mmCIF file of C-alpha atoms in Angstrom:
data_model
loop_
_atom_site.group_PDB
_atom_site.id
_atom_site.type_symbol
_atom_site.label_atom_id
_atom_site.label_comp_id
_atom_site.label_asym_id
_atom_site.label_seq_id
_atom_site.Cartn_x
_atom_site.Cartn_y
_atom_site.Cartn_z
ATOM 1 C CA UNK A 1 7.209 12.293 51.139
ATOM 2 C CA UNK A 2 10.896 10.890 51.133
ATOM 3 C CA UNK A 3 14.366 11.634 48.970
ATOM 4 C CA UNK A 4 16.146 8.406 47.676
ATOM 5 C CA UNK A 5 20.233 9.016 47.543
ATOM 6 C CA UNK A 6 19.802 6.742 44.411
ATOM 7 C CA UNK A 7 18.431 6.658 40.954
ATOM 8 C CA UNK A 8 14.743 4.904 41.559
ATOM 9 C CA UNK A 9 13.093 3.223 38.676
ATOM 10 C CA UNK A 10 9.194 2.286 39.760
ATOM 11 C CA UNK A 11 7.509 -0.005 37.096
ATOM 12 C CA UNK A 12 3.499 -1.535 37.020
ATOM 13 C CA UNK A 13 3.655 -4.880 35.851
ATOM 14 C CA UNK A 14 -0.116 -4.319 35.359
ATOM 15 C CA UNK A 15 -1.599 -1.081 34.855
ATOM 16 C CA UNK A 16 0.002 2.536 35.545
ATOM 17 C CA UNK A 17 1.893 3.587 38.537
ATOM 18 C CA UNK A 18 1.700 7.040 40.183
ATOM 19 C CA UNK A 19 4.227 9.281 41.794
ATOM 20 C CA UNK A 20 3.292 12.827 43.314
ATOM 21 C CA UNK A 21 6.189 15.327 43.586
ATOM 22 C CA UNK A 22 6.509 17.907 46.142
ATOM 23 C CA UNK A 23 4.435 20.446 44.240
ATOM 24 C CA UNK A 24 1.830 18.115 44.435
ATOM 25 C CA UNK A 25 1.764 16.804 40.491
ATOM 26 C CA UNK A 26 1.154 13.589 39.767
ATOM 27 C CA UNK A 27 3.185 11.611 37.267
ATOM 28 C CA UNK A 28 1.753 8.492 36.245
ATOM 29 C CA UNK A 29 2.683 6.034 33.565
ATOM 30 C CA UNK A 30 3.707 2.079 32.995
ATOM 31 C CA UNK A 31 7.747 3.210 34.088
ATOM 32 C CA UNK A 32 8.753 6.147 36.014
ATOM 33 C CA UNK A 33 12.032 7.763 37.311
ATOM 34 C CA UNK A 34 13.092 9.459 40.276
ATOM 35 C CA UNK A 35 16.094 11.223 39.718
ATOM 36 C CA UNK A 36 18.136 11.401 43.284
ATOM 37 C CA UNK A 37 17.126 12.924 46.140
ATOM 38 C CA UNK A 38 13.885 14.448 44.537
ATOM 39 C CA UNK A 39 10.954 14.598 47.161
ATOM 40 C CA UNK A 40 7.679 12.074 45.900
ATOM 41 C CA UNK A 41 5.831 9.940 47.576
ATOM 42 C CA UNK A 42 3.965 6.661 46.005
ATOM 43 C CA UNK A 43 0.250 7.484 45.138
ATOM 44 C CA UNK A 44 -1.873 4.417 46.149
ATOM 45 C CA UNK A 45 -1.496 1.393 43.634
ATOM 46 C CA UNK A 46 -1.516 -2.248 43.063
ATOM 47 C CA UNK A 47 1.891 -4.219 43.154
ATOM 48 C CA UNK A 48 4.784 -2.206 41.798
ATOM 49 C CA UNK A 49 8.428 -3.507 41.276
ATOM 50 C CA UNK A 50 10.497 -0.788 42.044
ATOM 51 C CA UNK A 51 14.767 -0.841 41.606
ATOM 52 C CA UNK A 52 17.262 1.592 43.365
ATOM 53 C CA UNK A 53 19.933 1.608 41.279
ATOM 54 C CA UNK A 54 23.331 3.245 42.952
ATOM 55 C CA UNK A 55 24.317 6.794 41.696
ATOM 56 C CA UNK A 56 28.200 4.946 40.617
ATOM 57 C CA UNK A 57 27.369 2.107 38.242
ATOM 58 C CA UNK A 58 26.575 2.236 34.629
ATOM 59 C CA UNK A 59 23.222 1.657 34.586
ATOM 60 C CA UNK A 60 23.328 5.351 36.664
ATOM 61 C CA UNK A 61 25.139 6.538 33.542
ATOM 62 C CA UNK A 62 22.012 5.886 31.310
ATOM 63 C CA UNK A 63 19.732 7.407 33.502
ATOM 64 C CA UNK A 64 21.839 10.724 33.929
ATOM 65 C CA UNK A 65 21.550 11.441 30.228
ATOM 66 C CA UNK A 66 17.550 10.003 30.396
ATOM 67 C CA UNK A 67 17.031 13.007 33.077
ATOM 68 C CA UNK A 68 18.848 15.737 31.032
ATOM 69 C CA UNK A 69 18.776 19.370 33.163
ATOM 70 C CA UNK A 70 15.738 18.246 34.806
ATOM 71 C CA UNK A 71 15.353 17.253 38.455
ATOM 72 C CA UNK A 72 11.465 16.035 38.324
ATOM 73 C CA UNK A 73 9.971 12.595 38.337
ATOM 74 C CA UNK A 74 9.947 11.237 34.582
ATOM 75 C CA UNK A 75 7.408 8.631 33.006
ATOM 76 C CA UNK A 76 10.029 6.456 30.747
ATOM 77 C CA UNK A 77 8.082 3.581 29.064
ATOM 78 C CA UNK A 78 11.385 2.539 26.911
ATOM 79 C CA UNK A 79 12.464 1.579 30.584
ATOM 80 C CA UNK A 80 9.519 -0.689 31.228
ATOM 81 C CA UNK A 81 10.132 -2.975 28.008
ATOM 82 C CA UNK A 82 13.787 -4.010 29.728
ATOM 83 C CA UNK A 83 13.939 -7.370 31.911
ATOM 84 C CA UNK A 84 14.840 -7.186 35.646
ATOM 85 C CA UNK A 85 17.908 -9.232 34.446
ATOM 86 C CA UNK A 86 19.204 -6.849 32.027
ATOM 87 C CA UNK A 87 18.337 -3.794 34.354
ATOM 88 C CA UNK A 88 20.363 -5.958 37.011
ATOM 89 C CA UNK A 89 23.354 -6.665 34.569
ATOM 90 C CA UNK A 90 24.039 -2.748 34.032
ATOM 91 C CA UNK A 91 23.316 -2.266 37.375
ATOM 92 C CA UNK A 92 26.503 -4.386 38.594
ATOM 93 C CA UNK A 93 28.598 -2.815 36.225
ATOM 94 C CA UNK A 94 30.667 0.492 37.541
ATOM 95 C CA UNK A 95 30.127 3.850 35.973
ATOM 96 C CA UNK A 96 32.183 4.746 32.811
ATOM 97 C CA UNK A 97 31.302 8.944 33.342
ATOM 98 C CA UNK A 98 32.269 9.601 36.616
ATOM 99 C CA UNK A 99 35.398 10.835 37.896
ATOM 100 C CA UNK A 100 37.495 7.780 39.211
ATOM 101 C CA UNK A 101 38.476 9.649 42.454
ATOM 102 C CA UNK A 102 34.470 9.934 43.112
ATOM 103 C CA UNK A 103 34.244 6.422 42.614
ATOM 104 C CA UNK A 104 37.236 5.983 45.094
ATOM 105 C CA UNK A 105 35.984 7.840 47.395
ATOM 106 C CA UNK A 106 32.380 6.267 46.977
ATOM 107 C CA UNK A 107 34.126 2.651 47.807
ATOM 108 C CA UNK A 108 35.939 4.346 50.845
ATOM 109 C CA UNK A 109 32.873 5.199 52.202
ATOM 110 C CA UNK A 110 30.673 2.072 51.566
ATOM 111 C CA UNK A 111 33.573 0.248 53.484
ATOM 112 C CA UNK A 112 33.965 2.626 56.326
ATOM 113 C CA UNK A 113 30.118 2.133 57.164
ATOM 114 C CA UNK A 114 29.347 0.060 60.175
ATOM 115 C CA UNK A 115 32.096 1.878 62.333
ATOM 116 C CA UNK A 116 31.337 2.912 65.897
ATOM 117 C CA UNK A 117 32.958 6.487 65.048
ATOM 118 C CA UNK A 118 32.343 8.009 61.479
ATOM 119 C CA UNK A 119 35.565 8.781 59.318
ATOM 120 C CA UNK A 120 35.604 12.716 58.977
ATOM 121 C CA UNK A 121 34.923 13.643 55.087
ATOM 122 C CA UNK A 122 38.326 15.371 55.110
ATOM 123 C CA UNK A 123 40.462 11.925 55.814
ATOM 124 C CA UNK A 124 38.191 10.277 52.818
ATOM 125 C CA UNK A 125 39.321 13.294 50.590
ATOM 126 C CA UNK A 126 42.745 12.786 51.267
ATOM 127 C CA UNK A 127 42.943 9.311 50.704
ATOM 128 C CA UNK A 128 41.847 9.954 47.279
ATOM 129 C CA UNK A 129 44.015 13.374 46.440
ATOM 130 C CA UNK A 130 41.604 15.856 46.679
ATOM 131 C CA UNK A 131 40.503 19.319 48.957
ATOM 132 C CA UNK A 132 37.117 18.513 51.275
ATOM 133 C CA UNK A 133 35.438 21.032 49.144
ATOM 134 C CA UNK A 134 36.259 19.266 46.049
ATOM 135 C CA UNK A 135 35.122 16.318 47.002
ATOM 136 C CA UNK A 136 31.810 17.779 48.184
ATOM 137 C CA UNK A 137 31.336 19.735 44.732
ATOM 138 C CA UNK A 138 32.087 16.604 42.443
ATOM 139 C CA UNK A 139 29.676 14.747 44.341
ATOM 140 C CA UNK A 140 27.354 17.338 43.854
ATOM 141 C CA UNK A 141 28.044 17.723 40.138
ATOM 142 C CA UNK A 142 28.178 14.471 39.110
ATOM 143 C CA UNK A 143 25.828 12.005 41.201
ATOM 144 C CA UNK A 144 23.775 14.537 42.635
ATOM 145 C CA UNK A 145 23.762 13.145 46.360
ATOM 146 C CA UNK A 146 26.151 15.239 49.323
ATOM 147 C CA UNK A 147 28.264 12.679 49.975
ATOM 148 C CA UNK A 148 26.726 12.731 53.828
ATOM 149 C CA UNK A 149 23.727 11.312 52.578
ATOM 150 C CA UNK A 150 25.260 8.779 50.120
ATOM 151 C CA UNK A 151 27.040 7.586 53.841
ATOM 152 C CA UNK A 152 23.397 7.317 55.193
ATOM 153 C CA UNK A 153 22.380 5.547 52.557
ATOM 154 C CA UNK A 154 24.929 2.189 52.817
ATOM 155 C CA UNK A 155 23.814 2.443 56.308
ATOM 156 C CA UNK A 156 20.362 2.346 55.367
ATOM 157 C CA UNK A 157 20.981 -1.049 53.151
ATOM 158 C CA UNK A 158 23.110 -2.718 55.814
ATOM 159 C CA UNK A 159 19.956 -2.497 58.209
ATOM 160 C CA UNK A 160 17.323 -3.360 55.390
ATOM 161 C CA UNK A 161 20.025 -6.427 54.451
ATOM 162 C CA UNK A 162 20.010 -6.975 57.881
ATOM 163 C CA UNK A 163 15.972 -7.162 58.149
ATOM 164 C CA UNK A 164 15.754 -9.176 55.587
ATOM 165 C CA UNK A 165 17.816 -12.338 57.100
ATOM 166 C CA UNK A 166 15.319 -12.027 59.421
ATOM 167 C CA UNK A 167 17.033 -10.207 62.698
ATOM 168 C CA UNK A 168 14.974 -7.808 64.318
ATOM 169 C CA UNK A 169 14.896 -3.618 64.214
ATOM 170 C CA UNK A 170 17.003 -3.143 66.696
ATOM 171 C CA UNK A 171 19.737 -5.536 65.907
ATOM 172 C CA UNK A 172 19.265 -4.290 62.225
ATOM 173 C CA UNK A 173 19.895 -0.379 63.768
ATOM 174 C CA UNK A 174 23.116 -2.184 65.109
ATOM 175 C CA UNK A 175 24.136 -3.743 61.961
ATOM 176 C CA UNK A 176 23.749 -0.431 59.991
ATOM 177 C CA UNK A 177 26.017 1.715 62.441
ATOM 178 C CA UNK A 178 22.409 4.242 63.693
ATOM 179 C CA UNK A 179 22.704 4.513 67.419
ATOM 180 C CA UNK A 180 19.061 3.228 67.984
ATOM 181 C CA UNK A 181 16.183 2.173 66.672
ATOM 182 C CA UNK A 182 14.215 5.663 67.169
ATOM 183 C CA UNK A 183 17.294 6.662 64.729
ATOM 184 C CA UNK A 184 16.930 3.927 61.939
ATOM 185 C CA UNK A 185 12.969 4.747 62.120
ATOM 186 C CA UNK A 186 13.610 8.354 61.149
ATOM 187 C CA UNK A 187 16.193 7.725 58.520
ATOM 188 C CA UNK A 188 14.714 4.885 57.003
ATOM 189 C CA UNK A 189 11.169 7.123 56.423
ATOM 190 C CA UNK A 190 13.031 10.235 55.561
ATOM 191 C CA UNK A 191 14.913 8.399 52.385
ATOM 192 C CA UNK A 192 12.919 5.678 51.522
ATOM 193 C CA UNK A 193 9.640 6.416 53.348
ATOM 194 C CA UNK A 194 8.759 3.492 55.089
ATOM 195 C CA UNK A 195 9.519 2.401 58.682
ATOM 196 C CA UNK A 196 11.708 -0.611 59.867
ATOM 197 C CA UNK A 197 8.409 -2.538 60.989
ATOM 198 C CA UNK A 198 6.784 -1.988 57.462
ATOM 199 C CA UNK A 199 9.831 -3.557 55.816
ATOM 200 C CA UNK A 200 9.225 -5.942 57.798
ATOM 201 C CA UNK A 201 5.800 -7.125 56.793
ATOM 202 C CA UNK A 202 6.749 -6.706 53.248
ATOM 203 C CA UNK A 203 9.417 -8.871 53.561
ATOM 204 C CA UNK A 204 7.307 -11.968 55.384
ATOM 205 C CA UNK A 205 4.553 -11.572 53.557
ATOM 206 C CA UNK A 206 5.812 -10.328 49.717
ATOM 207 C CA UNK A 207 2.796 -12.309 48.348
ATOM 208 C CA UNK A 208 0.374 -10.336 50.110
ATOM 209 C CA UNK A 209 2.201 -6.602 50.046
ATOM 210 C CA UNK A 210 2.233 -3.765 47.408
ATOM 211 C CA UNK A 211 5.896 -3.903 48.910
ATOM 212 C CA UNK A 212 9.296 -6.553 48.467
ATOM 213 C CA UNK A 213 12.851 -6.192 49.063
ATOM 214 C CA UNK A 214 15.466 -8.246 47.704
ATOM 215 C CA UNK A 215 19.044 -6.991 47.321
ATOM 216 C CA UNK A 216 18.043 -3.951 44.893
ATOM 217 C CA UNK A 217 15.033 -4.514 44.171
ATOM 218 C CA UNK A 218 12.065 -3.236 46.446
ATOM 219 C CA UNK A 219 8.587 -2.085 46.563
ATOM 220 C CA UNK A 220 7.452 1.279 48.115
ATOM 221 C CA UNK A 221 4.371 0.647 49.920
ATOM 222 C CA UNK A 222 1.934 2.489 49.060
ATOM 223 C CA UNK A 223 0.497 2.970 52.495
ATOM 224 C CA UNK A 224 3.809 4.026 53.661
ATOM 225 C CA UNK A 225 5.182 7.367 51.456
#
């Protein structure tokens, strides 16, 4: 069971794929959506293409109004029918909904990651005119992510960037700004429920793995959350 601090779209290129929530139900379908930070966990499949697509771009926007007032995992076939290049198109553009001091203090943030000591949530609110509390409750309101945990998450894709060109857990723990390993491991299952070393795998052998990872698009193994 994990929590994304991003929109998740999980699609079956063959077949259905299942996610359970944290009540235990079991959504299934061709294309399903986890809004962010809902608990789930992937319910054994076969090879699944799965996209986190970042809470601030405009493709975000389009999924806010597909989830409505509810917080659940939602089966969204229209989804499916769309090519990864047209998903990744509206992915790169930024969010036309959101308030543009959120978005400022989004980019703050993403470039502030990787520093030895973390900028207090009260300078970032400054920079960009507005009280702490604020800050907190527009991030809240309008991505639905604490801002803390949209921090750990650019960490999180520094070190999977950072697997991915091949360097090693621990220098990938380095590259993401976690002070070890042991601390990477427990973040990295806790939002996107698998461990550095599974990542790994999937990423050397993406032929033979339920599981890939390339910029934004990865694969939740199913062995692993």
């Amino acid at each position: 069971m994990h929590r994304h601090a991003a929109f998740q779209l999980v699609m079956a290129p063959r077949g259905e794929a299942a996610l359970a929530g944290a009540d235990g139900t079991v959504v299934r379908g061709t294309a399903l959506l986890v809004p962010p930070m809902t608990a789930h966990r992937m319910v054994a499949a076969g090879v699944l293409l799965t996209l986190f697509v970042e809470p601030h771009s405009a493709l975000a926007d389009r999924l806010r109004g597909r989830c409505g007032s509810g917080s659940g995992i939602l089966a969204v076939p229209e989804l499916g029918l769309l090519d990864e290049a047209e998903l990744g198109r509206a992915a790169a553009l930024p969010s036309a909904g959101l308030d543009p001091r959120l978005l400022a203090a989004a980019a703050l943030l993403e470039g502030l990651v990787g520093l030895e000591e973390p900028v207090p949530m009260d300078v970032v609110a400054a920079r960009v005119g507005l009280s702490p509390q604020r800050l907190r409750a527009l991030a809240r309101q309008q991505l639905g992510i604490p801002l803390a945990h949209r921090r750990i998450w650019s960490k999180l894709r520094r070190s999977a960037q950072a697997l991915e060109e091949g360097r090693s857990p621990a220098d990938a723990a380095a590259a993401g700004g976690f002070a070890d390993q042991a601390h990477l491991t427990h973040r990295m299952r806790e939002m996107i429920g698998m461990t550095p070393a599974a990542v790994l795998r999937a990423l050397r052998e993406p032929s033979q793995s339920a599981a890939g990872a390339s910029g934004h698009v990865h694969g939740d193994g199913p062995g692993d959350g």
